[in-house]
Amino acid sequence: MPPFDPGGPDSGAMKVLALAGGVGGAKLAAGLEAALPGGDLTVVVNTADDFDLWGLRICPDLDTVMYTLAGLANPETGWGLAGETFDSLEMLGRYGEDTWFWLGDRDLATHLLRTSRLRSGESLTSITRDLGRRLGVRSEILPMSDDPVATVLDTPAGPLEFQEYFVRRGQRDEVRGVEFRGVDEARPTRAVLDGIREADAIVLCPSNPVVSLGPILAVPGVGDALAASSVPKVAVSPIVGGRALKGPADRMLSSTGHESSATGVARFYAGLIDALIMDAADAGEESEIEGLDVRPYLTDAVMHDEPDRARLAREVLDVAEGLSVRPE
Ligand code: FO1
């Protein structure tokens, strides 16, 4: 890709819809928010990692995006809150509970309130919007559906629920297959469909294609609405030099029959995306990606800090704008 031109067209006026999972998605969403004026970014978030613990509904990806956009995220882990304490968890341990999932004291407030409001019949969309607003988040954060979906992984140790696999067992099991339990019955929300319809550009954040963006695309009506949209669709590869930037996406792509490479990511999203932003480490794969009818753009796709997020986000918007003025 030619060097980014900060004097290019003004992307500040665009309405962008981003699809995101957890930490990687949240980082690019933060960059996109910085590059767009308030109200112009909608982030549709994976909820198939959600689960119940001690009667509380935990939505890790929604919270990771919300805390990140609120400037409250733990900078070391990317999930949870900065400066968090774990006294409640320690007390649960004293009662003999298995404290494998690190719920912080302040984070618990989010789960308590969300669970209580869900039990009173409020939708996850409405609760998420309100919590985000209360934390001062400018963008719209939307769950992919208000209906529960659960990722269950087929492994040699048997079927594992996502957090069981990811946190409790430290991603050590080989994933042979993936099921999004409940997805066929999950309904798309009006908010997500409106967001897709109103977007000037759609961004697939550098999240795990199989278990983070896969569930969003599998919600009946959502994948179709995204495919039917004629606006530019740009994905950012979470695979750099054949390896996942974070988490098990590389191993999971390979073990589920895909390729752990930028080309593998392009093939995963082929037919949906117009362009793939990939790291310069993957130079040499461009012609294969072009053969999939996906335009490759090489850049530094690793986000170490906030300036990296903002730079990558501006490059994404620049590519989307370039595609929207492209003659047919
Ligand atoms: N990830 C971990 O690796 N270990 C944890 O103990 C953990 C706790 C946790 C608590 C709240 C929250 O919102 C997220 C948390 N995560 C933890 C992250 C999360 O489970 C995963 O990053 C995502 O589900 C994958 O996107």
Short mmCIF file of C-alpha atoms and ligand atoms in Angstrom, two decimals:
data_model
loop_
_atom_site.label_atom_id
_atom_site.label_comp_id
_atom_site.label_asym_id
_atom_site.label_seq_id
_atom_site.Cartn_x
_atom_site.Cartn_y
_atom_site.Cartn_z
CA MET A 1 0.00 0.00 0.00
CA PRO A 2 1.36 3.47 -0.71
CA PRO A 3 2.36 5.37 2.43
CA PHE A 4 -0.66 6.71 4.29
CA ASP A 5 -1.51 10.23 3.22
CA PRO A 6 -2.87 12.22 6.17
CA GLY A 7 -3.87 14.96 3.74
CA GLY A 8 -6.31 12.57 2.00
CA PRO A 9 -10.08 12.93 1.93
CA ASP A 10 -11.80 13.69 5.22
CA SER A 11 -13.03 10.40 6.69
CA GLY A 12 -14.43 12.21 9.72
CA ALA A 13 -17.88 12.34 8.14
CA MET A 14 -18.21 8.59 7.54
CA LYS A 15 -20.62 6.33 9.37
CA VAL A 16 -18.71 3.17 10.16
CA LEU A 17 -19.96 -0.18 11.37
CA ALA A 18 -17.28 -2.40 12.89
CA LEU A 19 -17.53 -6.08 13.79
CA ALA A 20 -15.45 -7.00 16.81
CA GLY A 21 -14.61 -9.74 19.25
CA GLY A 22 -12.48 -9.02 22.32
CA VAL A 23 -9.11 -7.36 22.78
CA GLY A 24 -7.88 -6.96 19.15
CA GLY A 25 -11.29 -5.79 17.99
CA ALA A 26 -11.59 -3.35 20.88
CA LYS A 27 -8.20 -1.80 20.07
CA LEU A 28 -9.12 -1.07 16.46
CA ALA A 29 -12.57 0.15 17.54
CA ALA A 30 -10.80 2.65 19.85
CA GLY A 31 -8.69 3.82 16.91
CA LEU A 32 -11.77 4.15 14.70
CA GLU A 33 -13.57 6.13 17.38
CA ALA A 34 -10.61 8.48 17.63
CA ALA A 35 -10.68 8.95 13.85
CA LEU A 36 -14.44 9.64 13.67
CA PRO A 37 -16.53 12.28 15.32
CA GLY A 38 -18.90 11.05 18.08
CA GLY A 39 -21.87 9.02 17.03
CA ASP A 40 -20.38 7.79 13.77
CA LEU A 41 -19.06 4.46 14.96
CA THR A 42 -21.23 1.43 15.72
CA VAL A 43 -19.50 -1.68 17.01
CA VAL A 44 -21.33 -4.98 16.69
CA VAL A 45 -19.82 -7.36 19.21
CA ASN A 46 -19.62 -11.14 19.53
CA THR A 47 -21.72 -12.51 22.38
CA ALA A 48 -21.11 -16.22 21.78
CA ASP A 49 -18.34 -16.16 24.47
CA ASP A 50 -20.94 -15.10 27.05
CA PHE A 51 -21.66 -17.42 29.95
CA ASP A 52 -23.12 -17.62 33.44
CA LEU A 53 -21.01 -17.73 36.59
CA TRP A 54 -22.41 -17.64 40.13
CA GLY A 55 -25.73 -16.64 38.62
CA LEU A 56 -24.25 -13.66 36.81
CA ARG A 57 -24.36 -13.12 33.06
CA ILE A 58 -20.81 -12.38 31.89
CA CYS A 59 -20.34 -10.83 28.43
CA PRO A 60 -16.54 -10.63 28.08
CA ASP A 61 -16.33 -9.17 24.57
CA LEU A 62 -19.01 -6.54 25.14
CA ASP A 63 -17.24 -5.48 28.33
CA THR A 64 -13.80 -5.48 26.71
CA VAL A 65 -15.07 -3.16 23.96
CA MET A 66 -16.98 -0.99 26.44
CA TYR A 67 -14.09 -0.62 28.91
CA THR A 68 -11.65 0.05 26.07
CA LEU A 69 -13.82 2.76 24.50
CA ALA A 70 -14.42 4.26 27.95
CA GLY A 71 -10.64 4.43 28.51
CA LEU A 72 -10.99 2.12 31.52
CA ALA A 73 -9.49 -1.12 30.24
CA ASN A 74 -6.58 -2.85 31.89
CA PRO A 75 -3.68 -2.00 29.56
CA GLU A 76 -1.77 -5.18 30.41
CA THR A 77 -4.46 -7.77 29.74
CA GLY A 78 -6.72 -5.77 27.40
CA TRP A 79 -9.74 -7.20 29.29
CA GLY A 80 -11.08 -6.17 32.69
CA LEU A 81 -10.57 -2.80 34.34
CA ALA A 82 -7.35 -0.90 35.00
CA GLY A 83 -6.34 -0.77 38.67
CA GLU A 84 -8.80 -3.57 39.50
CA THR A 85 -8.86 -5.41 42.84
CA PHE A 86 -9.97 -9.02 43.39
CA ASP A 87 -11.13 -9.13 47.02
CA SER A 88 -14.52 -10.66 46.18
CA LEU A 89 -12.85 -13.39 44.18
CA GLU A 90 -10.47 -14.08 47.05
CA MET A 91 -13.45 -14.38 49.41
CA LEU A 92 -15.16 -16.77 46.98
CA GLY A 93 -11.93 -18.81 47.10
CA ARG A 94 -12.14 -18.89 50.90
CA TYR A 95 -15.61 -20.38 50.54
CA GLY A 96 -14.02 -23.15 48.51
CA GLU A 97 -15.14 -21.90 45.09
CA ASP A 98 -12.99 -22.51 42.02
CA THR A 99 -11.82 -19.03 41.05
CA TRP A 100 -10.50 -19.82 37.58
CA PHE A 101 -12.20 -16.83 35.93
CA TRP A 102 -10.81 -13.56 37.20
CA LEU A 103 -13.75 -11.33 38.01
CA GLY A 104 -12.59 -8.05 39.50
CA ASP A 105 -14.44 -6.17 42.23
CA ARG A 106 -15.48 -3.24 40.04
CA ASP A 107 -16.11 -5.48 37.02
CA LEU A 108 -18.57 -7.42 39.23
CA ALA A 109 -20.77 -4.32 39.37
CA THR A 110 -21.23 -4.54 35.60
CA HIS A 111 -22.27 -8.20 35.80
CA LEU A 112 -24.58 -7.62 38.78
CA LEU A 113 -26.40 -4.79 37.10
CA ARG A 114 -26.60 -6.44 33.69
CA THR A 115 -27.94 -9.67 35.20
CA SER A 116 -30.50 -7.89 37.33
CA ARG A 117 -31.75 -5.86 34.37
CA LEU A 118 -31.86 -8.93 32.08
CA ARG A 119 -33.96 -10.68 34.74
CA SER A 120 -36.40 -7.76 34.74
CA GLY A 121 -36.89 -8.32 31.03
CA GLU A 122 -34.72 -5.56 29.55
CA SER A 123 -32.88 -6.49 26.35
CA LEU A 124 -29.11 -6.91 26.25
CA THR A 125 -29.04 -4.22 23.54
CA SER A 126 -30.80 -1.69 25.75
CA ILE A 127 -28.65 -2.51 28.81
CA THR A 128 -25.42 -2.36 26.80
CA ARG A 129 -26.36 1.01 25.30
CA ASP A 130 -27.15 2.42 28.72
CA LEU A 131 -24.02 1.09 30.44
CA GLY A 132 -21.87 2.48 27.64
CA ARG A 133 -23.52 5.89 27.85
CA ARG A 134 -23.04 5.96 31.63
CA LEU A 135 -19.32 5.29 31.14
CA GLY A 136 -19.11 8.12 28.62
CA VAL A 137 -18.64 5.94 25.53
CA ARG A 138 -19.35 8.02 22.43
CA SER A 139 -19.86 5.11 20.03
CA GLU A 140 -22.75 2.70 19.87
CA ILE A 141 -21.87 -0.77 21.18
CA LEU A 142 -24.35 -3.46 20.13
CA PRO A 143 -24.53 -7.16 20.98
CA MET A 144 -24.79 -9.28 17.80
CA SER A 145 -28.18 -10.53 19.07
CA ASP A 146 -30.33 -10.30 22.17
CA ASP A 147 -30.77 -14.06 22.09
CA PRO A 148 -28.17 -16.26 23.78
CA VAL A 149 -25.65 -18.08 21.58
CA ALA A 150 -22.86 -20.25 23.02
CA THR A 151 -19.68 -21.30 21.26
CA VAL A 152 -18.96 -24.95 21.98
CA LEU A 153 -15.67 -26.38 20.76
CA ASP A 154 -15.17 -29.95 19.68
CA THR A 155 -11.86 -31.07 21.22
CA PRO A 156 -10.13 -34.39 22.04
CA ALA A 157 -11.20 -33.72 25.67
CA GLY A 158 -14.85 -33.58 24.52
CA PRO A 159 -17.10 -30.59 23.90
CA LEU A 160 -15.89 -27.49 25.74
CA GLU A 161 -17.75 -24.25 26.30
CA PHE A 162 -15.71 -21.29 25.13
CA GLN A 163 -14.48 -19.88 28.47
CA GLU A 164 -13.80 -23.41 29.70
CA TYR A 165 -11.48 -23.85 26.71
CA PHE A 166 -10.08 -20.33 26.63
CA VAL A 167 -9.51 -19.44 30.27
CA ARG A 168 -9.88 -22.54 32.44
CA ARG A 169 -7.88 -24.88 30.19
CA GLY A 170 -5.60 -22.16 28.77
CA GLN A 171 -6.43 -22.89 25.08
CA ARG A 172 -4.39 -26.09 25.23
CA ASP A 173 -6.91 -28.34 23.50
CA GLU A 174 -6.93 -28.92 19.78
CA VAL A 175 -10.12 -27.50 18.29
CA ARG A 176 -11.53 -29.86 15.66
CA GLY A 177 -14.83 -28.15 15.15
CA VAL A 178 -16.92 -25.23 16.33
CA GLU A 179 -20.61 -25.02 17.09
CA PHE A 180 -22.51 -21.81 17.81
CA ARG A 181 -25.23 -23.30 19.94
CA GLY A 182 -28.52 -21.45 19.60
CA VAL A 183 -27.44 -19.36 16.62
CA ASP A 184 -30.10 -20.73 14.27
CA GLU A 185 -32.79 -19.45 16.63
CA ALA A 186 -31.01 -16.15 17.38
CA ARG A 187 -32.74 -13.16 15.89
CA PRO A 188 -30.93 -10.14 14.53
CA THR A 189 -31.80 -6.94 16.36
CA ARG A 190 -33.32 -3.89 14.74
CA ALA A 191 -30.32 -1.88 15.96
CA VAL A 192 -27.79 -4.14 14.21
CA LEU A 193 -29.77 -4.25 10.96
CA ASP A 194 -30.23 -0.46 11.02
CA GLY A 195 -26.50 -0.04 11.72
CA ILE A 196 -25.63 -2.19 8.70
CA ARG A 197 -28.14 -0.34 6.49
CA GLU A 198 -26.91 3.10 7.52
CA ALA A 199 -23.16 2.40 7.35
CA ASP A 200 -20.92 4.04 4.75
CA ALA A 201 -18.22 1.47 5.45
CA ILE A 202 -18.01 -1.87 7.23
CA VAL A 203 -14.85 -2.89 9.06
CA LEU A 204 -14.01 -6.41 10.19
CA CYS A 205 -11.65 -5.88 13.11
CA PRO A 206 -8.57 -8.07 13.66
CA SER A 207 -10.46 -10.57 15.82
CA ASN A 208 -10.45 -14.36 15.59
CA PRO A 209 -12.36 -15.13 12.35
CA VAL A 210 -13.54 -18.53 13.60
CA VAL A 211 -14.87 -17.81 17.09
CA SER A 212 -15.13 -14.00 17.33
CA LEU A 213 -16.47 -12.74 14.00
CA GLY A 214 -17.76 -16.18 12.89
CA PRO A 215 -20.67 -16.09 15.36
CA ILE A 216 -21.69 -12.57 14.29
CA LEU A 217 -21.74 -13.63 10.64
CA ALA A 218 -23.74 -16.73 11.60
CA VAL A 219 -26.65 -14.82 13.18
CA PRO A 220 -29.48 -15.36 10.69
CA GLY A 221 -30.06 -12.17 8.76
CA VAL A 222 -26.84 -10.46 9.89
CA GLY A 223 -24.43 -12.22 7.51
CA ASP A 224 -26.93 -11.74 4.68
CA ALA A 225 -27.42 -8.04 5.45
CA LEU A 226 -23.65 -7.54 5.51
CA ALA A 227 -23.22 -9.41 2.24
CA ALA A 228 -26.08 -7.43 0.64
CA SER A 229 -24.61 -4.08 1.65
CA SER A 230 -22.85 -2.37 -1.24
CA VAL A 231 -20.58 -0.16 0.90
CA PRO A 232 -16.84 -0.89 1.13
CA LYS A 233 -16.02 -3.75 3.47
CA VAL A 234 -12.50 -3.85 4.82
CA ALA A 235 -11.03 -6.52 7.09
CA VAL A 236 -7.83 -6.25 9.10
CA SER A 237 -5.91 -9.51 9.37
CA PRO A 238 -5.39 -10.83 12.91
CA ILE A 239 -2.71 -13.14 11.48
CA VAL A 240 0.76 -11.66 11.06
CA GLY A 241 3.58 -13.78 9.68
CA GLY A 242 1.38 -16.86 10.02
CA ARG A 243 0.84 -16.27 13.75
CA ALA A 244 -2.07 -14.82 15.70
CA LEU A 245 -1.40 -11.44 17.25
CA LYS A 246 -3.15 -12.69 20.39
CA GLY A 247 -4.93 -15.88 21.37
CA PRO A 248 -5.36 -19.15 19.51
CA ALA A 249 -6.66 -17.90 16.12
CA ASP A 250 -3.68 -19.36 14.22
CA ARG A 251 -4.03 -22.86 15.64
CA MET A 252 -7.81 -22.70 15.42
CA LEU A 253 -7.78 -21.67 11.75
CA SER A 254 -5.44 -24.56 10.90
CA SER A 255 -7.23 -27.20 12.96
CA THR A 256 -10.63 -26.27 11.51
CA GLY A 257 -9.49 -26.62 7.91
CA HIS A 258 -8.37 -23.08 7.12
CA GLU A 259 -4.93 -21.66 6.57
CA SER A 260 -3.17 -19.65 9.27
CA SER A 261 -2.07 -16.80 7.01
CA ALA A 262 -3.35 -13.51 5.62
CA THR A 263 -4.49 -15.51 2.59
CA GLY A 264 -6.38 -17.86 4.91
CA VAL A 265 -8.12 -14.86 6.47
CA ALA A 266 -8.96 -13.46 3.00
CA ARG A 267 -10.35 -16.86 1.98
CA PHE A 268 -12.39 -17.07 5.20
CA TYR A 269 -14.06 -13.74 4.37
CA ALA A 270 -14.02 -14.11 0.55
CA GLY A 271 -17.28 -13.00 -1.04
CA LEU A 272 -17.91 -10.66 1.89
CA ILE A 273 -14.95 -8.27 1.95
CA ASP A 274 -13.51 -5.97 -0.70
CA ALA A 275 -10.14 -5.41 0.92
CA LEU A 276 -7.79 -6.95 3.47
CA ILE A 277 -5.34 -4.86 5.40
CA MET A 278 -2.44 -7.10 6.30
CA ASP A 279 0.99 -6.77 7.79
CA ALA A 280 4.07 -6.10 5.67
CA ALA A 281 5.46 -9.34 7.12
CA ASP A 282 3.02 -11.11 4.80
CA ALA A 283 4.27 -9.47 1.61
CA GLY A 284 4.27 -12.03 -1.18
CA GLU A 285 0.69 -13.21 -0.59
CA GLU A 286 -0.89 -10.33 -2.51
CA SER A 287 -1.49 -12.06 -5.83
CA GLU A 288 -3.18 -15.05 -4.21
CA ILE A 289 -5.41 -12.67 -2.25
CA GLU A 290 -6.22 -10.68 -5.40
CA GLY A 291 -7.27 -13.99 -6.95
CA LEU A 292 -9.97 -14.17 -4.27
CA ASP A 293 -11.30 -10.80 -5.48
CA VAL A 294 -9.98 -9.16 -2.32
CA ARG A 295 -7.63 -6.17 -2.56
CA PRO A 296 -4.60 -6.58 -0.32
CA TYR A 297 -3.05 -3.57 1.43
CA LEU A 298 0.25 -3.95 3.22
CA THR A 299 0.98 -1.91 6.32
CA ASP A 300 2.15 -2.28 9.91
CA ALA A 301 -0.93 -4.10 11.24
CA VAL A 302 0.32 -4.54 14.82
CA MET A 303 -1.18 -2.18 17.41
CA HIS A 304 1.32 -1.71 20.25
CA ASP A 305 -0.07 1.56 21.57
CA GLU A 306 -2.69 4.27 21.04
CA PRO A 307 -0.90 6.02 18.18
CA ASP A 308 -0.73 2.63 16.40
CA ARG A 309 -4.49 2.16 16.84
CA ALA A 310 -5.23 5.60 15.47
CA ARG A 311 -2.83 5.17 12.53
CA LEU A 312 -4.21 1.76 11.57
CA ALA A 313 -7.79 3.03 11.91
CA ARG A 314 -7.04 5.99 9.63
CA GLU A 315 -5.52 3.62 7.10
CA VAL A 316 -8.65 1.43 7.26
CA LEU A 317 -10.86 4.48 6.65
CA ASP A 318 -8.59 5.65 3.88
CA VAL A 319 -8.86 2.29 2.12
CA ALA A 320 -12.66 2.28 2.58
CA GLU A 321 -12.88 5.78 1.13
CA GLY A 322 -10.68 4.85 -1.79
CA LEU A 323 -12.96 1.88 -2.50
CA SER A 324 -16.12 3.97 -2.29
CA VAL A 325 -14.92 6.33 -5.03
CA ARG A 326 -13.67 3.41 -7.15
CA PRO A 327 -15.29 3.36 -10.59
CA GLU A 328 -17.22 0.10 -11.18
N1 FO1 B 1 -9.35 -13.88 30.14
C1 FO1 B 1 -8.44 -14.69 30.71
O1 FO1 B 1 -7.55 -15.18 30.01
N2 FO1 B 1 -8.50 -14.99 32.06
C2 FO1 B 1 -9.45 -14.49 32.87
O2 FO1 B 1 -9.48 -14.80 34.07
C3 FO1 B 1 -10.42 -13.60 32.28
C4 FO1 B 1 -11.38 -12.98 33.05
C5 FO1 B 1 -12.25 -12.03 32.46
C6 FO1 B 1 -13.18 -11.35 33.23
C7 FO1 B 1 -14.04 -10.44 32.65
C8 FO1 B 1 -13.96 -10.21 31.27
O3 FO1 B 1 -14.81 -9.32 30.71
C9 FO1 B 1 -13.04 -10.88 30.49
C10 FO1 B 1 -12.17 -11.79 31.06
N3 FO1 B 1 -11.23 -12.48 30.31
C11 FO1 B 1 -10.32 -13.32 30.90
C12 FO1 B 1 -11.12 -12.27 28.87
C13 FO1 B 1 -12.08 -13.11 28.05
O4 FO1 B 1 -12.62 -14.20 28.63
C14 FO1 B 1 -11.53 -13.47 26.66
O5 FO1 B 1 -10.54 -12.58 26.25
C15 FO1 B 1 -12.57 -13.42 25.63
O6 FO1 B 1 -13.71 -14.15 25.90
C16 FO1 B 1 -12.03 -13.77 24.24
O7 FO1 B 1 -12.41 -12.77 23.42
#
